Amino acid sequence: MTDSDWDTLAAAWAPAREAGVVGPVDIDDVVAHAAGYVPAAWRVQASFRGVDLGTGAGIPGIPLALLHPQSQWLLIDASARRVDLARLAVEALDLGARVELRHVRAEELSHEPTWRARVDLVVARRFGDLAEALECGGPLVRAGGRLVVSTTDEAVARLEDRDLGRIGLASIETWETTAGRYVALTGTGTANDRFPRRPPARRHSPIC
């Protein structure tokens, strides 16, 4: 990771900025916020497998791939246009060997045997509300892995006394950096087979 990587990333995101997918924030702020998704105990790990839900133009997945050069990533989004914008940045940075992109809904990926309960770290930045991120991302997390969401204290408070075991999640940890507030949940690898549910069911009866 070098300063030129960030310059390349900023340039590669120009089409995403024009499309309104990436806001007018400074690249340093994007990187600082992305860095906060990795739990402190993991920041010294040489490698891990991550999934970025609703990646948009590749935030936070692409900065995290740069910050952790031995990590492997799958970046997904339900919008084909956004996946194409993220691909421009992945190609500009020559990250194709470590960063895969897919146009797929998160609840569909979570039911795929090759991904379900097999991911070390799942991250979500602007993936609906907290309930959506937990239900769609929880079943992906392996036992002992983490699901980390950028969120608010009010949203975290809604997790109290909720049955998160059915979506493959357990203990809760929170932290704050100068760039944001994060909640991490530990994976159990034992989500109920019916989760995640389809969007109408999730809207009618949210997890939290």
XYZ file of N, CA, C and O in Angstrom:
832
model
N 0.840 -1.195 0.000
C 0.000 0.000 0.000
C 0.873 1.242 0.000
O 1.746 1.394 0.847
N 0.674 2.110 -0.972
C 1.449 3.341 -1.084
C 0.510 4.516 -1.324
O -0.683 4.343 -1.613
N 1.074 5.723 -1.241
C 0.269 6.910 -1.530
C -0.268 6.869 -2.956
O -1.374 7.356 -3.228
N 0.516 6.282 -3.854
C 0.063 6.217 -5.246
C -1.171 5.326 -5.386
O -1.996 5.526 -6.288
N -1.293 4.301 -4.497
C -2.494 3.460 -4.519
C -3.734 4.301 -4.261
O -4.766 4.144 -4.928
N -3.650 5.184 -3.260
C -4.805 6.013 -2.932
C -5.094 7.004 -4.057
O -6.257 7.302 -4.351
N -4.029 7.532 -4.679
C -4.232 8.440 -5.819
C -4.917 7.700 -6.967
O -5.821 8.232 -7.619
N -4.481 6.463 -7.213
C -5.087 5.652 -8.269
C -6.545 5.365 -7.954
O -7.416 5.425 -8.838
N -6.825 5.041 -6.684
C -8.194 4.748 -6.279
C -9.080 5.978 -6.449
O -10.200 5.886 -6.963
N -8.584 7.128 -6.014
C -9.369 8.357 -6.143
C -9.692 8.634 -7.607
O -10.825 9.016 -7.949
N -8.722 8.421 -8.494
C -8.950 8.649 -9.911
C -9.932 7.628 -10.487
O -10.799 7.964 -11.299
N -9.793 6.372 -10.058
C -10.673 5.311 -10.566
C -12.117 5.506 -10.122
O -13.042 5.011 -10.782
N -12.308 6.212 -9.012
C -13.666 6.460 -8.529
C -14.321 7.670 -9.188
O -15.467 8.007 -8.857
N -13.638 8.333 -10.100
C -14.218 9.514 -10.745
C -15.573 9.211 -11.397
O -16.538 9.968 -11.206
N -15.709 8.106 -12.157
C -17.042 7.803 -12.733
C -18.093 7.561 -11.660
O -19.267 7.925 -11.837
N -17.696 6.940 -10.532
C -18.649 6.687 -9.447
C -19.076 7.997 -8.793
O -20.231 8.138 -8.382
N -18.158 8.945 -8.708
C -18.526 10.265 -8.160
C -19.520 10.956 -9.097
O -20.499 11.553 -8.647
N -19.253 10.883 -10.394
C -20.152 11.500 -11.371
C -21.542 10.874 -11.314
O -22.549 11.546 -11.525
N -21.585 9.576 -11.007
C -22.871 8.865 -10.921
C -23.538 9.039 -9.561
O -24.662 8.562 -9.358
N -22.858 9.699 -8.629
C -23.423 9.906 -7.297
C -23.314 8.714 -6.379
O -23.915 8.687 -5.299
N -22.529 7.694 -6.779
C -22.364 6.493 -5.954
C -21.326 6.732 -4.860
O -21.424 6.187 -3.764
N -20.316 7.532 -5.152
C -19.325 7.955 -4.157
C -19.527 9.446 -3.936
O -19.547 10.229 -4.889
N -19.677 9.831 -2.672
C -19.911 11.228 -2.348
C -18.647 12.066 -2.433
O -17.557 11.553 -2.696
N -18.767 13.359 -2.174
C -17.636 14.277 -2.295
C -16.726 14.277 -1.067
O -16.236 15.319 -0.641
N -16.490 13.102 -0.485
C -15.641 13.029 0.695
C -14.198 12.823 0.287
O -13.896 12.301 -0.782
N -13.290 13.226 1.158
C -11.869 13.075 0.898
C -11.468 11.611 0.980
O -11.983 10.867 1.831
N -10.560 11.174 0.113
C -10.134 9.781 0.101
C -9.565 9.356 1.446
O -9.754 8.215 1.889
N -8.882 10.265 2.144
C -8.322 9.918 3.460
C -9.428 9.576 4.448
O -9.264 8.689 5.295
N -10.559 10.281 4.358
C -11.677 10.001 5.257
C -12.304 8.640 4.936
O -12.689 7.898 5.845
N -12.397 8.311 3.651
C -12.926 7.005 3.250
C -12.046 5.886 3.787
O -12.539 4.891 4.328
N -10.746 6.058 3.647
C -9.798 5.033 4.106
C -9.847 4.892 5.624
O -9.852 3.782 6.164
N -9.911 6.014 6.339
C -9.956 5.965 7.805
C -11.212 5.255 8.286
O -11.170 4.454 9.227
N -12.330 5.528 7.640
C -13.575 4.864 8.024
C -13.509 3.375 7.710
O -13.939 2.539 8.506
N -12.953 3.020 6.561
C -12.826 1.609 6.191
C -11.955 0.860 7.182
O -12.267 -0.273 7.575
N -10.874 1.474 7.606
C -9.944 0.809 8.520
C -10.611 0.398 9.820
O -10.244 -0.610 10.435
N -11.627 1.143 10.232
C -12.297 0.852 11.490
C -13.097 -0.431 11.501
O -13.475 -0.912 12.573
N -13.367 -1.010 10.341
C -14.162 -2.236 10.291
C -13.408 -3.463 10.789
O -14.033 -4.466 11.127
N -12.115 -3.412 10.809
C -11.331 -4.583 11.221
C -11.119 -4.528 12.726
O -10.519 -3.575 13.238
N -11.594 -5.540 13.469
C -11.402 -5.557 14.923
C -9.921 -5.446 15.281
O -9.052 -5.951 14.555
N -9.643 -4.790 16.406
C -8.254 -4.542 16.807
C -7.431 -5.824 16.835
O -6.273 -5.845 16.402
N -8.000 -6.900 17.344
C -7.257 -8.160 17.452
C -6.920 -8.753 16.092
O -6.028 -9.592 15.981
N -7.612 -8.315 15.052
C -7.390 -8.858 13.708
C -6.400 -8.043 12.896
O -5.985 -8.456 11.826
N -6.038 -6.861 13.353
C -5.241 -5.960 12.523
C -3.826 -6.455 12.298
O -3.110 -5.945 11.449
N -3.430 -7.460 13.078
C -2.100 -8.031 12.881
C -2.172 -9.356 12.113
O -1.153 -9.971 11.852
N -3.383 -9.785 11.762
C -3.527 -11.037 11.026
C -3.001 -10.883 9.606
O -3.261 -9.880 8.938
N -2.268 -11.883 9.152
C -1.704 -11.816 7.812
C -2.767 -11.967 6.740
O -2.698 -11.350 5.686
N -3.768 -12.803 7.001
C -4.746 -13.073 5.952
C -6.106 -13.387 6.555
O -6.210 -13.882 7.675
N -7.145 -13.079 5.780
C -8.511 -13.464 6.133
C -9.362 -13.329 4.882
O -8.969 -12.713 3.891
N -10.543 -13.921 4.937
C -11.477 -13.903 3.813
C -12.649 -13.003 4.174
O -13.314 -13.223 5.188
N -12.898 -11.979 3.355
C -13.943 -11.025 3.676
C -14.991 -10.881 2.591
O -14.732 -11.156 1.415
N -16.180 -10.454 3.000
C -17.270 -10.133 2.085
C -17.783 -8.741 2.438
O -18.014 -8.433 3.612
N -17.950 -7.911 1.417
C -18.494 -6.565 1.586
C -19.908 -6.557 1.007
O -20.103 -6.709 -0.202
N -20.910 -6.380 1.885
C -22.312 -6.372 1.467
C -22.708 -5.000 0.927
O -22.463 -3.989 1.575
N -23.341 -4.977 -0.236
C -23.785 -3.701 -0.794
C -22.625 -2.762 -1.015
O -22.647 -1.603 -0.596
N -21.611 -3.231 -1.715
C -20.332 -2.520 -1.810
C -20.406 -1.199 -2.554
O -19.553 -0.346 -2.381
N -21.434 -1.000 -3.404
C -21.473 0.233 -4.182
C -20.286 0.286 -5.134
O -20.066 -0.611 -5.940
N -19.468 1.314 -5.019
C -18.281 1.455 -5.860
C -17.063 0.767 -5.254
O -15.961 0.910 -5.774
N -17.285 0.016 -4.164
C -16.172 -0.705 -3.546
C -15.781 -0.199 -2.179
O -14.622 -0.332 -1.763
N -16.742 0.354 -1.455
C -16.477 0.886 -0.113
C -17.260 0.071 0.912
O -18.475 -0.079 0.780
N -16.587 -0.474 1.929
C -15.175 -0.325 2.289
C -14.257 -1.412 1.747
O -13.083 -1.462 2.080
N -14.766 -2.314 0.891
C -14.002 -3.489 0.511
C -12.671 -3.210 -0.152
O -11.645 -3.825 0.184
N -12.633 -2.264 -1.113
C -11.383 -2.006 -1.822
C -10.331 -1.390 -0.907
O -9.177 -1.865 -0.881
N -10.651 -0.359 -0.115
C -9.634 0.133 0.827
C -9.154 -0.947 1.794
O -7.961 -1.008 2.122
N -10.058 -1.825 2.245
C -9.646 -2.889 3.156
C -8.717 -3.875 2.468
O -7.762 -4.385 3.081
N -8.950 -4.154 1.205
C -8.051 -5.038 0.460
C -6.662 -4.427 0.340
O -5.642 -5.132 0.411
N -6.600 -3.107 0.192
C -5.305 -2.430 0.120
C -4.615 -2.392 1.474
O -3.400 -2.581 1.571
N -5.394 -2.167 2.520
C -4.819 -2.092 3.870
C -4.333 -3.447 4.367
O -3.438 -3.518 5.218
N -4.923 -4.523 3.853
C -4.576 -5.889 4.279
C -4.209 -6.696 3.033
O -5.041 -7.412 2.469
N -2.962 -6.584 2.590
C -2.558 -7.098 1.279
C -2.586 -8.606 1.103
O -2.405 -9.087 -0.012
N -2.810 -9.362 2.182
C -2.945 -10.810 2.023
C -4.379 -11.281 2.195
O -4.646 -12.481 2.209
N -5.301 -10.344 2.327
C -6.706 -10.706 2.475
C -7.340 -10.984 1.115
O -6.886 -10.492 0.081
N -8.410 -11.787 1.132
C -9.192 -12.107 -0.060
C -10.598 -11.543 0.130
O -11.173 -11.680 1.215
N -11.159 -10.954 -0.925
C -12.452 -10.287 -0.777
C -13.438 -10.652 -1.872
O -13.058 -10.851 -3.032
N -14.712 -10.718 -1.473
C -15.824 -10.770 -2.405
C -16.652 -9.521 -2.161
O -17.133 -9.292 -1.050
N -16.810 -8.697 -3.193
C -17.601 -7.483 -3.110
C -18.893 -7.719 -3.881
O -18.851 -8.070 -5.075
N -20.037 -7.537 -3.212
C -21.312 -7.809 -3.876
C -22.240 -6.604 -3.829
O -22.163 -5.769 -2.920
N -23.105 -6.527 -4.828
C -24.119 -5.481 -4.841
C -25.279 -5.956 -5.705
O -25.080 -6.700 -6.680
N -26.489 -5.527 -5.356
C -27.678 -5.894 -6.117
C -27.810 -5.071 -7.391
O -28.650 -5.371 -8.237
N -26.971 -4.035 -7.541
C -26.989 -3.181 -8.722
C -25.827 -3.539 -9.644
O -24.661 -3.417 -9.258
N -26.134 -3.954 -10.859
C -25.087 -4.283 -11.825
C -24.246 -3.054 -12.152
O -23.023 -3.160 -12.353
N -24.869 -1.883 -12.217
C -24.142 -0.649 -12.512
C -23.091 -0.374 -11.440
O -21.951 -0.011 -11.753
N -23.446 -0.570 -10.193
C -22.481 -0.307 -9.126
C -21.341 -1.322 -9.139
O -20.188 -0.975 -8.870
N -21.650 -2.557 -9.448
C -20.593 -3.562 -9.566
C -19.621 -3.167 -10.676
O -18.399 -3.300 -10.528
N -20.140 -2.660 -11.789
C -19.274 -2.219 -12.880
C -18.368 -1.059 -12.438
O -17.193 -1.004 -12.815
N -18.904 -0.152 -11.637
C -18.107 0.972 -11.144
C -17.012 0.487 -10.192
O -15.876 0.976 -10.234
N -17.349 -0.468 -9.340
C -16.346 -1.034 -8.441
C -15.262 -1.762 -9.226
O -14.073 -1.718 -8.882
N -15.667 -2.416 -10.302
C -14.701 -3.174 -11.121
C -13.660 -2.239 -11.736
O -12.489 -2.618 -11.887
N -14.037 -1.024 -12.092
C -13.080 -0.062 -12.631
C -11.951 0.185 -11.644
O -10.777 0.258 -12.019
N -12.303 0.311 -10.364
C -11.288 0.560 -9.342
C -10.437 -0.675 -9.097
O -9.202 -0.579 -8.940
N -11.053 -1.853 -9.059
C -10.305 -3.098 -8.858
C -9.296 -3.298 -9.981
O -8.131 -3.657 -9.741
N -9.715 -3.035 -11.210
C -8.811 -3.201 -12.343
C -7.701 -2.157 -12.336
O -6.538 -2.466 -12.636
N -8.024 -0.917 -11.969
C -7.013 0.138 -11.936
C -5.920 -0.167 -10.921
O -4.750 0.187 -11.117
N -6.289 -0.840 -9.842
C -5.341 -1.162 -8.781
C -4.743 -2.562 -8.934
O -3.967 -2.989 -8.081
N -5.145 -3.275 -9.985
C -4.641 -4.624 -10.257
C -4.905 -5.557 -9.067
O -4.043 -6.313 -8.639
N -6.135 -5.509 -8.554
C -6.513 -6.321 -7.396
C -7.310 -7.566 -7.785
O -7.823 -8.270 -6.917
N -7.402 -7.839 -9.061
C -8.260 -8.919 -9.516
C -7.941 -10.281 -8.945
O -8.834 -11.129 -8.837
N -6.690 -10.519 -8.552
C -6.325 -11.824 -7.999
C -6.859 -12.014 -6.587
O -6.991 -13.150 -6.114
N -7.178 -10.913 -5.899
C -7.624 -11.005 -4.500
C -9.037 -10.489 -4.279
O -9.614 -10.709 -3.211
N -9.575 -9.772 -5.236
C -10.888 -9.148 -5.055
C -11.822 -9.601 -6.178
O -11.591 -9.300 -7.349
N -12.861 -10.327 -5.804
C -13.877 -10.786 -6.744
C -15.104 -9.901 -6.603
O -15.435 -9.438 -5.502
N -15.778 -9.636 -7.710
C -17.014 -8.846 -7.692
C -18.153 -9.673 -8.247
O -17.977 -10.393 -9.229
N -19.322 -9.545 -7.621
C -20.491 -10.261 -8.117
C -21.738 -9.402 -8.016
O -21.952 -8.707 -7.018
N -22.548 -9.475 -9.062
C -23.865 -8.856 -9.055
C -24.832 -9.895 -8.496
O -25.296 -10.786 -9.211
N -25.104 -9.809 -7.200
C -25.942 -10.798 -6.536
C -26.544 -10.172 -5.284
O -25.934 -9.293 -4.658
N -27.731 -10.603 -4.928
C -28.344 -10.138 -3.682
C -27.725 -10.886 -2.507
O -27.404 -12.080 -2.613
N -27.574 -10.194 -1.393
C -26.900 -10.783 -0.233
C -27.638 -12.005 0.296
O -27.008 -12.986 0.702
N -28.981 -11.967 0.292
C -29.710 -13.118 0.829
C -29.536 -14.353 -0.053
O -29.609 -15.483 0.432
N -29.270 -14.139 -1.344
C -29.004 -15.269 -2.231
C -27.620 -15.849 -1.962
O -27.453 -17.075 -1.886
N -26.631 -14.979 -1.813
C -25.273 -15.450 -1.507
C -25.247 -16.224 -0.202
O -24.569 -17.251 -0.078
N -25.999 -15.759 0.785
C -25.979 -16.393 2.106
C -26.530 -17.802 2.106
O -26.304 -18.560 3.047
N -27.257 -18.167 1.069
C -27.776 -19.534 0.966
C -26.898 -20.428 0.095
O -27.201 -21.612 -0.069
N -25.816 -19.874 -0.460
C -24.914 -20.675 -1.288
C -23.975 -21.481 -0.388
O -23.292 -20.906 0.469
N -23.905 -22.796 -0.546
C -23.077 -23.635 0.336
C -21.596 -23.248 0.361
O -20.933 -23.424 1.382
N -21.086 -22.722 -0.752
C -19.666 -22.372 -0.790
C -19.348 -21.125 0.024
O -18.177 -20.860 0.309
N -20.374 -20.370 0.402
C -20.159 -19.150 1.187
C -20.793 -19.200 2.573
O -20.302 -18.552 3.501
N -21.849 -19.932 2.738
C -22.561 -19.935 4.011
C -21.672 -20.471 5.134
O -21.106 -21.565 5.045
N -21.539 -19.687 6.196
C -20.747 -20.048 7.391
C -19.273 -20.300 7.059
O -18.606 -21.061 7.753
N -18.750 -19.608 6.028
C -17.369 -19.831 5.617
C -16.526 -18.555 5.559
O -15.368 -18.595 5.158
N -17.094 -17.427 5.963
C -16.407 -16.152 5.801
C -15.841 -15.668 7.139
O -16.520 -15.715 8.168
N -14.603 -15.198 7.115
C -13.966 -14.697 8.336
C -14.540 -13.354 8.775
O -14.807 -13.134 9.955
N -14.716 -12.443 7.812
C -15.155 -11.092 8.133
C -16.165 -10.609 7.104
O -15.877 -10.582 5.901
N -17.352 -10.253 7.566
C -18.384 -9.650 6.718
C -18.551 -8.203 7.157
O -18.684 -7.929 8.361
N -18.516 -7.277 6.204
C -18.664 -5.858 6.543
C -19.840 -5.272 5.779
O -20.183 -5.719 4.678
N -20.474 -4.263 6.378
C -21.604 -3.584 5.740
C -21.563 -2.115 6.124
O -21.500 -1.782 7.307
N -21.599 -1.256 5.120
C -21.544 0.188 5.358
C -22.906 0.838 5.155
O -23.464 1.426 6.068
N -23.460 0.725 3.978
C -24.780 1.305 3.711
C -25.671 0.237 3.122
O -26.160 0.354 1.999
N -25.884 -0.792 3.907
C -26.682 -1.922 3.459
C -27.989 -1.920 4.234
O -28.182 -2.646 5.200
N -28.905 -1.064 3.833
C -30.177 -0.967 4.539
C -29.960 -0.572 5.992
O -29.005 0.105 6.350
N -30.858 -1.033 6.867
C -30.688 -0.748 8.290
C -29.930 -1.901 8.939
O -29.533 -2.870 8.289
N -29.715 -1.796 10.259
C -28.930 -2.800 10.963
C -29.563 -4.182 10.871
O -28.859 -5.190 10.686
N -30.893 -4.262 10.972
C -31.568 -5.557 10.899
C -31.293 -6.257 9.576
O -31.072 -7.469 9.525
N -31.293 -5.499 8.481
C -31.013 -6.066 7.160
C -29.599 -6.632 7.101
O -29.370 -7.740 6.614
N -28.640 -5.855 7.577
C -27.239 -6.296 7.532
C -27.025 -7.562 8.356
O -26.313 -8.479 7.930
N -27.656 -7.619 9.534
C -27.468 -8.781 10.400
C -28.093 -10.032 9.796
O -27.470 -11.097 9.766
N -29.326 -9.917 9.305
C -29.991 -11.116 8.781
C -29.342 -11.622 7.500
O -29.198 -12.830 7.306
N -28.942 -10.710 6.627
C -28.342 -11.134 5.360
C -26.880 -11.543 5.514
O -26.397 -12.417 4.794
N -26.181 -10.921 6.455
C -24.763 -11.206 6.610
C -24.416 -12.257 7.641
O -23.425 -12.978 7.494
N -25.239 -12.384 8.679
C -24.935 -13.325 9.754
C -24.696 -14.748 9.295
O -23.715 -15.384 9.702
N -25.570 -15.311 8.442
C -25.382 -16.696 8.014
C -24.097 -16.941 7.221
O -23.669 -18.080 7.061
N -23.463 -15.876 6.710
C -22.215 -16.036 5.971
C -21.013 -16.263 6.890
O -20.003 -16.841 6.482
N -21.119 -15.802 8.135
C -19.955 -15.757 9.017
C -19.639 -17.131 9.601
O -20.517 -17.808 10.133
N -18.392 -17.521 9.520
C -17.963 -18.792 10.102
C -17.978 -18.698 11.619
O -18.004 -17.595 12.202
N -17.911 -19.836 12.274
C -17.811 -19.850 13.737
C -16.523 -19.138 14.146
O -15.435 -19.467 13.672
N -16.671 -18.133 14.996
C -15.518 -17.358 15.441
C -15.190 -16.176 14.563
O -14.327 -15.362 14.911
N -15.857 -16.067 13.411
C -15.654 -14.918 12.535
C -16.423 -13.708 13.050
O -17.010 -13.739 14.135
N -16.435 -12.629 12.273
C -17.105 -11.411 12.715
C -17.939 -10.808 11.588
O -17.570 -10.847 10.418
N -19.065 -10.235 11.995
C -19.845 -9.346 11.144
C -19.713 -7.959 11.738
O -20.036 -7.761 12.922
N -19.217 -7.005 10.967
C -18.989 -5.654 11.477
C -19.787 -4.662 10.646
O -19.715 -4.663 9.410
N -20.557 -3.819 11.338
C -21.430 -2.847 10.683
C -21.134 -1.469 11.244
O -20.955 -1.301 12.455
N -21.086 -0.486 10.371
C -20.997 0.907 10.804
C -22.406 1.357 11.160
O -23.322 1.286 10.325
N -22.609 1.807 12.399
C -23.980 2.055 12.857
C -24.008 3.120 13.942
O -23.046 3.873 14.116
N -25.096 3.183 14.683
C -25.287 4.181 15.735
C -25.571 3.495 17.070
O -25.952 2.323 17.115
N -25.411 4.240 18.156
C -25.720 3.700 19.478
C -27.183 3.280 19.583
O -27.510 2.266 20.208
N -28.077 4.062 18.963
C -29.500 3.760 19.033
C -29.803 2.415 18.378
O -30.597 1.623 18.885
N -29.152 2.150 17.248
C -29.371 0.882 16.559
C -28.831 -0.279 17.374
O -29.453 -1.340 17.459
N -27.661 -0.100 17.989
C -27.070 -1.159 18.810
C -27.967 -1.493 19.989
O -28.117 -2.661 20.370
N -28.606 -0.474 20.571
C -29.477 -0.696 21.721
C -30.641 -1.624 21.373
O -31.146 -2.347 22.237
N -31.042 -1.655 20.115
C -32.159 -2.522 19.706
C -31.771 -3.994 19.701
O -32.651 -4.868 19.596
N -30.486 -4.296 19.829
C -30.037 -5.687 19.821
C -30.244 -6.380 21.166
O -30.166 -7.602 21.253
N -30.494 -5.604 22.220
C -30.653 -6.180 23.551
C -31.825 -7.163 23.576
O -32.909 -6.878 23.070
N -31.556 -8.321 24.165
C -32.571 -9.364 24.355
C -33.135 -9.923 23.038
O -34.233 -10.491 23.020
N -32.395 -9.780 21.959
C -32.831 -10.346 20.686
C -32.203 -11.723 20.479
O -31.067 -11.973 20.885
N -32.939 -12.594 19.840
C -32.445 -13.937 19.552
C -31.636 -13.892 18.258
O -32.178 -14.085 17.169
N -30.345 -13.638 18.389
C -29.486 -13.544 17.210
C -28.900 -14.890 16.818
O -28.330 -15.034 15.738
N -29.062 -15.894 17.673
C -28.541 -17.220 17.365
C -29.166 -17.807 16.121
O -28.521 -18.557 15.387
N -30.416 -17.456 15.849
C -31.099 -18.024 14.679
C -30.503 -17.537 13.360
O -30.696 -18.161 12.317
N -29.764 -16.399 13.402
C -29.094 -15.922 12.189
C -27.578 -16.145 12.271
O -26.809 -15.560 11.510
N -27.161 -16.997 13.218
C -25.755 -17.382 13.280
C -24.840 -16.382 13.941
O -23.639 -16.366 13.681
N -25.378 -15.553 14.856
C -24.574 -14.537 15.526
C -24.726 -14.651 17.027
O -25.755 -15.098 17.542
N -23.673 -14.196 17.738
C -23.690 -14.301 19.197
C -23.221 -12.994 19.824
O -23.844 -11.955 19.635
N -22.123 -13.038 20.563
C -21.697 -11.910 21.392
C -21.486 -10.635 20.588
O -21.122 -10.653 19.419
N -21.728 -9.515 21.261
C -21.668 -8.195 20.640
C -20.496 -7.403 21.212
O -20.261 -7.387 22.417
N -19.778 -6.735 20.338
C -18.684 -5.850 20.730
C -18.846 -4.546 19.966
O -19.233 -4.542 18.796
N -18.589 -3.420 20.621
C -18.672 -2.134 19.926
C -17.377 -1.363 20.130
O -16.668 -1.567 21.108
N -17.079 -0.499 19.190
C -15.943 0.412 19.348
C -16.175 1.654 18.504
O -17.048 1.686 17.643
N -15.381 2.662 18.773
C -15.509 3.924 18.063
C -14.124 4.430 17.701
O -13.183 4.318 18.486
N -13.987 4.957 16.501
C -12.758 5.615 16.070
C -13.109 7.053 15.727
O -14.279 7.454 15.786
N -12.129 7.829 15.339
C -12.419 9.207 14.939
C -13.256 9.240 13.662
O -13.840 10.268 13.331
N -13.315 8.098 12.959
C -14.027 8.052 11.681
C -15.424 7.462 11.777
O -16.212 7.588 10.832
N -15.757 6.796 12.888
C -17.082 6.196 12.944
C -17.311 5.300 14.142
O -16.417 5.084 14.966
N -18.533 4.786 14.234
C -18.978 3.891 15.296
C -19.280 2.527 14.673
O -19.914 2.451 13.612
N -18.843 1.457 15.336
C -18.954 0.120 14.748
C -19.503 -0.867 15.787
O -19.242 -0.742 16.982
N -20.242 -1.850 15.279
C -20.677 -2.965 16.116
C -20.227 -4.244 15.432
O -20.335 -4.384 14.216
N -19.683 -5.166 16.227
C -19.229 -6.458 15.700
C -19.958 -7.565 16.433
O -20.117 -7.524 17.654
N -20.396 -8.554 15.677
C -21.041 -9.729 16.256
C -20.254 -10.958 15.849
O -19.780 -11.063 14.713
N -20.107 -11.889 16.768
C -19.325 -13.096 16.527
C -20.193 -14.165 15.874
O -21.326 -14.395 16.284
N -19.651 -14.823 14.868
C -20.383 -15.869 14.186
C -20.385 -17.175 14.952
O -19.421 -17.506 15.647
N -21.474 -17.921 14.827
C -21.561 -19.261 15.417
C -21.481 -20.349 14.345
O -21.215 -21.509 14.654
N -21.733 -19.966 13.102
C -21.742 -20.946 12.016
C -22.950 -21.855 12.018
O -22.968 -22.865 11.323
N -23.991 -21.483 12.786
C -25.149 -22.372 12.934
C -26.476 -21.632 12.701
O -27.443 -21.838 13.429
N -26.533 -20.778 11.693
C -27.777 -20.070 11.398
C -28.869 -21.056 10.986
O -28.600 -22.059 10.331
N -30.099 -20.760 11.400
C -31.247 -21.560 10.979
C -31.363 -21.530 9.455
O -31.184 -20.482 8.824
N -31.693 -22.654 8.851
C -31.714 -22.770 7.394
C -32.676 -21.796 6.713
O -32.488 -21.470 5.539
N -33.678 -21.314 7.415
C -34.649 -20.430 6.770
C -34.183 -18.981 6.687
O -34.848 -18.144 6.062
N -33.020 -18.698 7.298
C -32.474 -17.342 7.245
C -31.285 -17.275 6.294
O -30.502 -18.225 6.219
N -31.139 -16.144 5.585
C -32.016 -14.981 5.579
C -33.302 -15.213 4.784
O -33.318 -15.965 3.818
N -34.344 -14.532 5.228
C -35.637 -14.612 4.568
C -35.686 -13.655 3.372
O -34.814 -12.814 3.192
N -36.734 -13.757 2.587
C -36.915 -12.855 1.459
C -37.308 -11.466 1.969
O -37.800 -11.322 3.097
N -37.074 -10.414 1.165
C -37.313 -9.044 1.623
C -38.671 -8.783 2.260
O -38.732 -8.121 3.309
N -39.807 -9.271 1.703
C -41.091 -8.971 2.361
C -41.148 -9.497 3.789
O -41.690 -8.793 4.683
N -40.611 -10.682 4.033
C -40.626 -11.248 5.395
C -39.732 -10.441 6.326
O -40.072 -10.223 7.492
N -38.600 -9.986 5.813
C -37.698 -9.189 6.655
C -38.322 -7.851 7.021
O -38.153 -7.377 8.146
N -39.033 -7.260 6.070
C -39.687 -5.987 6.358
C -40.838 -6.157 7.350
O -41.069 -5.303 8.218
N -41.570 -7.252 7.214
C -42.735 -7.481 8.068
C -42.328 -7.805 9.497
O -43.004 -7.389 10.459
N -41.228 -8.536 9.675
C -40.801 -8.951 11.003
C -39.280 -8.856 11.125
O -38.578 -9.854 11.034
N -38.744 -7.633 11.300
C -37.291 -7.452 11.354
C -36.667 -8.140 12.560
O -37.299 -8.298 13.606
N -35.414 -8.532 12.388
C -34.666 -9.193 13.458
C -34.535 -8.289 14.682
O -34.574 -8.755 15.828
N -34.359 -6.994 14.442
C -34.230 -6.052 15.574
C -34.824 -4.707 15.181
O -35.119 -4.465 14.022
